[in-house]
PDB file of C-alpha atoms in Angstrom:
ATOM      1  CA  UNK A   1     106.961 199.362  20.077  1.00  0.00           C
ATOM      2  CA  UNK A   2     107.097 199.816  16.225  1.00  0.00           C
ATOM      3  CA  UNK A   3     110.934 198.513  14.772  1.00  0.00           C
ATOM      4  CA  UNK A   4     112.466 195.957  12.377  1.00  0.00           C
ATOM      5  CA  UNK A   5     113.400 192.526  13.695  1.00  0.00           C
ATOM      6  CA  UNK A   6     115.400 190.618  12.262  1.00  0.00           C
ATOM      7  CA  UNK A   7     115.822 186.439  12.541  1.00  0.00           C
ATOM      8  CA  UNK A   8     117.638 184.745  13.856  1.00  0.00           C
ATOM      9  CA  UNK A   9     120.905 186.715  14.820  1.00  0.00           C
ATOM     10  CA  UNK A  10     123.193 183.915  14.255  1.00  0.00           C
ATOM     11  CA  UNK A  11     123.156 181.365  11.348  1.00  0.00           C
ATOM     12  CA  UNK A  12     125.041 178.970  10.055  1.00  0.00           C
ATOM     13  CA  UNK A  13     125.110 177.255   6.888  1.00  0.00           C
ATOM     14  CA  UNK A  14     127.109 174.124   5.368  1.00  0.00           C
ATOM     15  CA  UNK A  15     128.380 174.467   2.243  1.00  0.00           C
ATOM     16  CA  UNK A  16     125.160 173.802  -1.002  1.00  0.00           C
ATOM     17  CA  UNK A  17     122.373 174.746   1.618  1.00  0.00           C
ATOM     18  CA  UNK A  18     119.898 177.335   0.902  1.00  0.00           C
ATOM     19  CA  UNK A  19     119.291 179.235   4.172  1.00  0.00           C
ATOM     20  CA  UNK A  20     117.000 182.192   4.667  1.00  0.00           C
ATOM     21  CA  UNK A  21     116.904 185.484   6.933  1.00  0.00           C
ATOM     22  CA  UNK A  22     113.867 186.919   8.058  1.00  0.00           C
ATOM     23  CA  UNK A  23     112.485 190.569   8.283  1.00  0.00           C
ATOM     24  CA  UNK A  24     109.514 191.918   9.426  1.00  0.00           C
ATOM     25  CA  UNK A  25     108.769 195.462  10.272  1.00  0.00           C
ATOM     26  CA  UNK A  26     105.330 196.873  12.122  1.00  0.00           C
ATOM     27  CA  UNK A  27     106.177 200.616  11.286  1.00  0.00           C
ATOM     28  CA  UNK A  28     103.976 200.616   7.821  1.00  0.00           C
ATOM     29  CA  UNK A  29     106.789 201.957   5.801  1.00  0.00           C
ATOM     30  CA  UNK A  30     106.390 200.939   2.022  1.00  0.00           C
ATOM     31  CA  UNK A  31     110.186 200.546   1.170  1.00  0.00           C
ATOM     32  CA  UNK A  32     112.530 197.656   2.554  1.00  0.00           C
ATOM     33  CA  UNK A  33     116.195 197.053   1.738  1.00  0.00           C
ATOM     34  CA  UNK A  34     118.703 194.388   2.129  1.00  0.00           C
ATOM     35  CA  UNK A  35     122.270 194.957   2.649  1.00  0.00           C
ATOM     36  CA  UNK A  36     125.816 193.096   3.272  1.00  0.00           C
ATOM     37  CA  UNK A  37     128.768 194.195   5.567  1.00  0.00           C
ATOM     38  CA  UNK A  38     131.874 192.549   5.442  1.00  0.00           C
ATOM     39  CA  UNK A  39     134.298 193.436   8.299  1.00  0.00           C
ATOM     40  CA  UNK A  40     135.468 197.265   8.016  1.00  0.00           C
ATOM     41  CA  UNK A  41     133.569 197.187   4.677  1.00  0.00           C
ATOM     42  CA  UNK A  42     130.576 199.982   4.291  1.00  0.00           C
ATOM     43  CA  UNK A  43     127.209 198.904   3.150  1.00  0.00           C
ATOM     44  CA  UNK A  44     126.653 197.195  -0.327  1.00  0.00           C
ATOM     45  CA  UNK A  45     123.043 196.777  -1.497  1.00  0.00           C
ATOM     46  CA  UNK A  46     121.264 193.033  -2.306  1.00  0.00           C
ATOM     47  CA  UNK A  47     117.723 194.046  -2.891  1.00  0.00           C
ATOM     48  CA  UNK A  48     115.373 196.423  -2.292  1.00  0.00           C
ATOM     49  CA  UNK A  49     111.494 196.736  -2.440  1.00  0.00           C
ATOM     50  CA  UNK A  50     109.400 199.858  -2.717  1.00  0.00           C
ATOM     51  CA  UNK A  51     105.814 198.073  -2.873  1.00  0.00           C
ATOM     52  CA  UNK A  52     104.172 194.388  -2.425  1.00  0.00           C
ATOM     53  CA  UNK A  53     105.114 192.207  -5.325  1.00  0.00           C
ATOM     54  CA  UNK A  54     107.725 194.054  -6.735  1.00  0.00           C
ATOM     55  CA  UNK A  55     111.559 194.704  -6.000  1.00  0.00           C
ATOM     56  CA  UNK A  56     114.789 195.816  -7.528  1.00  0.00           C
ATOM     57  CA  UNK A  57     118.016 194.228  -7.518  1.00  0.00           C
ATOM     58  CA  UNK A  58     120.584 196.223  -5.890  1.00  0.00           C
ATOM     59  CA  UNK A  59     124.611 196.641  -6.358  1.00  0.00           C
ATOM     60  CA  UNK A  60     126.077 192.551  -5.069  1.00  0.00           C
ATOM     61  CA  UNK A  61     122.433 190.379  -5.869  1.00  0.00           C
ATOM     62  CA  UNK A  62     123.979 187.112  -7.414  1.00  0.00           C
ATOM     63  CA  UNK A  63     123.378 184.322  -5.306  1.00  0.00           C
ATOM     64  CA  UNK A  64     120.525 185.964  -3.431  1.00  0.00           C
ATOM     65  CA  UNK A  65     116.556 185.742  -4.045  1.00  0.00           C
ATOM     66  CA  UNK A  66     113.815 187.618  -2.085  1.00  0.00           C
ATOM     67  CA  UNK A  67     109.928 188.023  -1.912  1.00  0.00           C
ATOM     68  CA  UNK A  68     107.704 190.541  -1.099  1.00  0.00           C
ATOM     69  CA  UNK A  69     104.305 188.809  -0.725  1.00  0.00           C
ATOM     70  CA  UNK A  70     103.221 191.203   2.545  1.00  0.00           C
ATOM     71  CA  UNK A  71     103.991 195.214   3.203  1.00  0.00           C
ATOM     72  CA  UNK A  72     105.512 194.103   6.810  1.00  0.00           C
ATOM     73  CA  UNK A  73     107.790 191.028   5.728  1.00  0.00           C
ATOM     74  CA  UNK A  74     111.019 190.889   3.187  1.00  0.00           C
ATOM     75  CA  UNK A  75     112.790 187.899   3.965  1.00  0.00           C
ATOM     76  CA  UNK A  76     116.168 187.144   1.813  1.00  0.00           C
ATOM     77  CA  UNK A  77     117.361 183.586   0.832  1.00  0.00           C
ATOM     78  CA  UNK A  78     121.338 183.094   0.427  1.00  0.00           C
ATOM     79  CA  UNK A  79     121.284 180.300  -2.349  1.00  0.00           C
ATOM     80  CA  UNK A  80     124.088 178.090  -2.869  1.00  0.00           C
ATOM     81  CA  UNK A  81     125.129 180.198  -5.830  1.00  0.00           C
ATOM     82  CA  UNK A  82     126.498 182.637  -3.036  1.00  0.00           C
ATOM     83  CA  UNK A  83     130.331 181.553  -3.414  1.00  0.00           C
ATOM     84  CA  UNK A  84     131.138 183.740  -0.096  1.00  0.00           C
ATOM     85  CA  UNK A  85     127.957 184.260   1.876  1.00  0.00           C
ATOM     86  CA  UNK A  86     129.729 184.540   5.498  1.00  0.00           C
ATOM     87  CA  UNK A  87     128.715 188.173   6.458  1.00  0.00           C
ATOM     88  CA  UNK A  88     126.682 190.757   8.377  1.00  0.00           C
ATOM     89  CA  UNK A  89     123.036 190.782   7.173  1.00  0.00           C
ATOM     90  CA  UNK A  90     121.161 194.418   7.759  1.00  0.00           C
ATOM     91  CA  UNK A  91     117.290 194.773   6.852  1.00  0.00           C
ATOM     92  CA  UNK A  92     115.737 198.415   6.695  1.00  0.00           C
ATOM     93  CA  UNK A  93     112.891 200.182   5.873  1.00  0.00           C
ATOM     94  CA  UNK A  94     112.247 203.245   5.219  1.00  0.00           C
ATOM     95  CA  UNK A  95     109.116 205.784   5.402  1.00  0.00           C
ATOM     96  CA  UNK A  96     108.668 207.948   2.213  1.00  0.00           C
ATOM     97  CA  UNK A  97     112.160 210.158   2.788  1.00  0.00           C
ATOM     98  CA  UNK A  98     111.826 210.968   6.523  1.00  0.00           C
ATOM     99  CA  UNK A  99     113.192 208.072   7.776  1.00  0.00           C
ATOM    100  CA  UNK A 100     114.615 204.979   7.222  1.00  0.00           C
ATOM    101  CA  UNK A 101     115.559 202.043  10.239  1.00  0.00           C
ATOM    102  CA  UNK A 102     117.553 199.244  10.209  1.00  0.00           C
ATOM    103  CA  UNK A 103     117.197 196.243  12.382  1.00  0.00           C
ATOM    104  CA  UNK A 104     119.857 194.169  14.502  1.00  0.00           C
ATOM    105  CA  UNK A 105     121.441 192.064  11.859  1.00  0.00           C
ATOM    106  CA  UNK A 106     121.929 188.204  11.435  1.00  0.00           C
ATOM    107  CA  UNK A 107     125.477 187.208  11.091  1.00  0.00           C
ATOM    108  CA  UNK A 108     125.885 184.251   8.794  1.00  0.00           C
ATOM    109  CA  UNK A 109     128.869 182.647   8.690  1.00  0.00           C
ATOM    110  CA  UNK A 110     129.525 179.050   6.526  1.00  0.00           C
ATOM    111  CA  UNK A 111     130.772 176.091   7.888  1.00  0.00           C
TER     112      UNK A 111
ATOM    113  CA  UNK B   1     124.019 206.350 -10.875  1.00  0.00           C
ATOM    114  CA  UNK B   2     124.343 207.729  -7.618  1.00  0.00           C
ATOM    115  CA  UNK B   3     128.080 208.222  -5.429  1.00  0.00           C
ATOM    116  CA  UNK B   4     128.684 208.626  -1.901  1.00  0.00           C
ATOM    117  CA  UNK B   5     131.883 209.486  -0.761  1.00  0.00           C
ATOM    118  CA  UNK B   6     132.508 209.931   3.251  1.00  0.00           C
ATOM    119  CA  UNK B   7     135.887 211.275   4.457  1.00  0.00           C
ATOM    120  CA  UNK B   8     138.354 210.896   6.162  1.00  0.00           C
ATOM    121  CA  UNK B   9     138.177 207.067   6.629  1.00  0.00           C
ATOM    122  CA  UNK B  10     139.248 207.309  10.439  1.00  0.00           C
ATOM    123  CA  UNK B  11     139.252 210.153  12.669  1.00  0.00           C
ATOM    124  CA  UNK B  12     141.094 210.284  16.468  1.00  0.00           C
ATOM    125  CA  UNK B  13     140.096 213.040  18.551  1.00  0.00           C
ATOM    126  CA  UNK B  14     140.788 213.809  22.017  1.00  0.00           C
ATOM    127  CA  UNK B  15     138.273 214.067  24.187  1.00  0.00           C
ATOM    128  CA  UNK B  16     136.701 217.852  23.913  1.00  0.00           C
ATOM    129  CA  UNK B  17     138.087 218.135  20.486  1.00  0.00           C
ATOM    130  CA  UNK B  18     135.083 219.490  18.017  1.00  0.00           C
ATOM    131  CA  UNK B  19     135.649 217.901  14.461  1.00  0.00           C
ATOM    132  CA  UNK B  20     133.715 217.483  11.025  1.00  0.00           C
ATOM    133  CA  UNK B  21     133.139 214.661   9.057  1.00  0.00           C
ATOM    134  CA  UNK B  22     132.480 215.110   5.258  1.00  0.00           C
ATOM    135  CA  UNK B  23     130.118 212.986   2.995  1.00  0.00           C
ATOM    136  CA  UNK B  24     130.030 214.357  -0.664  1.00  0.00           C
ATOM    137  CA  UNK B  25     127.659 212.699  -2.813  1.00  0.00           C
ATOM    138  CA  UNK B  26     126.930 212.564  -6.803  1.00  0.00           C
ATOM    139  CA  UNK B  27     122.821 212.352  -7.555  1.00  0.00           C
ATOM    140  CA  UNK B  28     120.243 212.475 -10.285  1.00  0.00           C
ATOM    141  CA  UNK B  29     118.153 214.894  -8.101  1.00  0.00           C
ATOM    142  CA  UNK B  30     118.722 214.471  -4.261  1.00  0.00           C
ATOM    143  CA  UNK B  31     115.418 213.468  -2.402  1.00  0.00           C
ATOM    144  CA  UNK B  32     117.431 212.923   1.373  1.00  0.00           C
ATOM    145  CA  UNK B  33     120.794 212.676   2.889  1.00  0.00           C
ATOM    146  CA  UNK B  34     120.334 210.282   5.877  1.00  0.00           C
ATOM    147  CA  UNK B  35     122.959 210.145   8.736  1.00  0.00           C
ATOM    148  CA  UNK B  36     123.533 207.130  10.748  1.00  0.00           C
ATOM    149  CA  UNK B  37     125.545 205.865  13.413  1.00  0.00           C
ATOM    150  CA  UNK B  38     126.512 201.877  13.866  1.00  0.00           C
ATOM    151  CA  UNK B  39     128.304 200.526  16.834  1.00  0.00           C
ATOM    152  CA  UNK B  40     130.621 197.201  16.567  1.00  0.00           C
ATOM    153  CA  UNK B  41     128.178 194.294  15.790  1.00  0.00           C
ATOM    154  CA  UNK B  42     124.960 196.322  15.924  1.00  0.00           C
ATOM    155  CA  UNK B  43     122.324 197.757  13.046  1.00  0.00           C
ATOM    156  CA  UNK B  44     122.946 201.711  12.692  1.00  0.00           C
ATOM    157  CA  UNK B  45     121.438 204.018  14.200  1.00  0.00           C
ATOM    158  CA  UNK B  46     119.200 206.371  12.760  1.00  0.00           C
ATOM    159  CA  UNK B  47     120.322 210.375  13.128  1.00  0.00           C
ATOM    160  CA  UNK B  48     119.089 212.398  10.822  1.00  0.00           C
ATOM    161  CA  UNK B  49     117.263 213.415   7.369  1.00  0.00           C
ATOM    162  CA  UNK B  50     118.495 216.348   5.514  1.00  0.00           C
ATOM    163  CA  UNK B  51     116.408 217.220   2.268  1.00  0.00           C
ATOM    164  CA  UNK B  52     117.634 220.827   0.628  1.00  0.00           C
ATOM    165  CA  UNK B  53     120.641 222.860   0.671  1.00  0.00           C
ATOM    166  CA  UNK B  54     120.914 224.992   3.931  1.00  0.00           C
ATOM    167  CA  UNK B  55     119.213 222.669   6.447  1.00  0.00           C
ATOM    168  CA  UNK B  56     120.562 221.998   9.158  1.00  0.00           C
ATOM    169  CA  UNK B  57     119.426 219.783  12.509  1.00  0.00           C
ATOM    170  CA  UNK B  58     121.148 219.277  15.903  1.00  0.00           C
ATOM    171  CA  UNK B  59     121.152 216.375  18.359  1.00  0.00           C
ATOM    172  CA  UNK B  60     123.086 216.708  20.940  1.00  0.00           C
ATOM    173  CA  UNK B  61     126.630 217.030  20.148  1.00  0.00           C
ATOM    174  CA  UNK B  62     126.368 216.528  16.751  1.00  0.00           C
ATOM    175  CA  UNK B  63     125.101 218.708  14.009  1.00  0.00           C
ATOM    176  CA  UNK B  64     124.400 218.441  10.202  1.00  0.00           C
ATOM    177  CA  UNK B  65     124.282 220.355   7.949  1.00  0.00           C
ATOM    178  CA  UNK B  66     123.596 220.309   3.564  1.00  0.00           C
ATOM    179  CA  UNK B  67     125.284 222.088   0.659  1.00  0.00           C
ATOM    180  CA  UNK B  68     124.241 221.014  -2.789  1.00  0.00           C
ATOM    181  CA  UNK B  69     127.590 218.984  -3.118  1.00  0.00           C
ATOM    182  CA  UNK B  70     127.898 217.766   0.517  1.00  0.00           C
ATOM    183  CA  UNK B  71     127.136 217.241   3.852  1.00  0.00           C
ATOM    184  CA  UNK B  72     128.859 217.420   7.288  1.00  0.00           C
ATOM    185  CA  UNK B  73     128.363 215.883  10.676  1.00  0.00           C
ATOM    186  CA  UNK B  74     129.905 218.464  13.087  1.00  0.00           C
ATOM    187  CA  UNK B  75     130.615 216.970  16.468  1.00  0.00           C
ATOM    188  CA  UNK B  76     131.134 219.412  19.468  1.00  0.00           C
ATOM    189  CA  UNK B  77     133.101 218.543  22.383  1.00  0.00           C
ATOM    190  CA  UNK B  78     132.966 214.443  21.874  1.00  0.00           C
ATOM    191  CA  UNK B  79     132.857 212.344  24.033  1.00  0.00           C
ATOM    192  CA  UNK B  80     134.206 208.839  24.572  1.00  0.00           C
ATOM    193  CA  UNK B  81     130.789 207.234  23.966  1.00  0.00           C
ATOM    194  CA  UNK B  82     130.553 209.199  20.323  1.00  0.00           C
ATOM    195  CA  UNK B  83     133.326 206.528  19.231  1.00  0.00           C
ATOM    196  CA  UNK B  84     131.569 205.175  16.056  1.00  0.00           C
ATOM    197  CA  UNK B  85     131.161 204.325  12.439  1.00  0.00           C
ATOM    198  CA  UNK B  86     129.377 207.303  11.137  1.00  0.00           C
ATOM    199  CA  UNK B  87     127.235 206.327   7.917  1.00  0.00           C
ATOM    200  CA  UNK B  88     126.145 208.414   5.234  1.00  0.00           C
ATOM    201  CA  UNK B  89     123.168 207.834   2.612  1.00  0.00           C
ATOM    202  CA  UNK B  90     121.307 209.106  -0.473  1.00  0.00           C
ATOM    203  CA  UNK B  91     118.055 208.636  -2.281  1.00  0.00           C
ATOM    204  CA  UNK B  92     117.740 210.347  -5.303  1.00  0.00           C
ATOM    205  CA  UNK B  93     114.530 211.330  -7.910  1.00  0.00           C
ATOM    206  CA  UNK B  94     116.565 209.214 -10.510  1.00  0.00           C
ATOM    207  CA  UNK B  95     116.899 205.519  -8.506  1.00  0.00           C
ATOM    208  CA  UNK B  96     113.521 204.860  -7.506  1.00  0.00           C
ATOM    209  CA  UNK B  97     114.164 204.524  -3.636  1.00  0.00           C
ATOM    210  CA  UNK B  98     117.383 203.030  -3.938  1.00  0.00           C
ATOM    211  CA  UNK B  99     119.161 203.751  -0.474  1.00  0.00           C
ATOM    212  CA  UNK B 100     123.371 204.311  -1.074  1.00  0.00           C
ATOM    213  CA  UNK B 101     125.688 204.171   1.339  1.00  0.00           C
ATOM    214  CA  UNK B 102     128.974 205.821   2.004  1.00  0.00           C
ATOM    215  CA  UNK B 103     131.717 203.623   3.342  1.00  0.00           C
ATOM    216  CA  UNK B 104     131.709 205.308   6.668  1.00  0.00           C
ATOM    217  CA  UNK B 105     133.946 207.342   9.018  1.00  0.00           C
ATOM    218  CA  UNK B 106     135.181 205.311  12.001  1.00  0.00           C
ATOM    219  CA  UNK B 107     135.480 207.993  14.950  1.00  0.00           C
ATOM    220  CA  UNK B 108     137.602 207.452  18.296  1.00  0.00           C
ATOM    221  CA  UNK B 109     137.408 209.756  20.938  1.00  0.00           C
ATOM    222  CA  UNK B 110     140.332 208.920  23.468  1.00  0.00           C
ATOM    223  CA  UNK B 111     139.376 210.385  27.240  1.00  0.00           C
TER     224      UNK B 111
END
């Protein structure tokens, strides 16, 4: 089945550790994005990609770094520079303007 | 740069009781509207794609629909298991892919 999966689901991290979340997606769509959600909060933007090799830094990026070294994967490292990192993690992609998918989520939370 | 605005911020409706929800949006030349749905905890859920003033699609009991200003999600005769955060989205000609989000509309349905 073609989808977005995210890894892991749960994560912690102590405070000064670099951590990173995974995302891979198997439905050939060029575009992948990055977002946090804090509780009752919409969706802010961290980074997005439209092709290999190349991305954009969306609306809340400080303290975040990704790659884009492969069309399927877009993984995003929380650097210690992240003063409050404990959130919801969503990944998407999204195909042209038809449609875009998000996966599951990791929830990181700081400890 | 492009605005989303979603409204109201909650919505009760009894059970049966067709509603609207509103998401007005400020672009540089609108390229989709995307709808989504997101349960507690979960990614959102993918509805629908809305590309030119006038379309409309249907799924189920819910319905959207495009003006050049805005778009609605018209629910029909909810039920319980529509309670939700309904998400709204842009891409525009102007951000290069960039995917905004609304802050959502969180939806109870009491039976």
């Amino acid at each position: 089945d073609g989808g977005i999966t995210q890894s892991p689901k749960y994560l912690f991290r102590k405070e000064g550790q670099n951590v990173t979340l995974s995302c891979e997606q198997n439905l050939n769509h060029d575009a992948m994005y990055w977002y946090r959600q804090d509780p009752g909060q919409g969706l802010r933007l961290i980074y997005y990609s439209q092709i290999v090799n190349d991305f954009q830094k969306g609306d809340i990026a400080e303290g975040y770094s990704v790659s884009r070294e492969k069309k399927e994967s877009f993984p995003l490292t929380v650097t210690s520079a992240q003063k409050n990192p404990t959130a919801f993690y969503l990944c998407a992609s999204l195909d042209g303007e038809s449609e875009a998918f998000f996966g599951q989520g990791t929830r990181l939370t700081v400890v | 740069e492009d605005q989303v605005t979603q409204s109201p911020e909650a919505l009760r409706l009894q059970e049966g009781e067709s509603s609207s929800l509103n998401c007005s949006y400020t672009v540089s030349g609108l390229r989709g509207l995307f709808w989504y749905r997101q349960d507690p905890g979960k990614g959102p859920e993918f509805l629908f794609t809305l590309y030119s003033a006038g379309e409309e699609k249907e799924k189920e009991r819910l319905k959207a629909t495009l003006t050049k200003k805005e778009s609605f999600l018209h629910i029909t005769a909810p039920k319980p298991e529509d309670s939700a955060t309904y998400l709204c989205a842009v891409t525009s000609g102007g951000s290069n892919y960039k995917l905004t989000f609304g802050k959502g509309t969180l939806l109870t349905v009491n039976p």
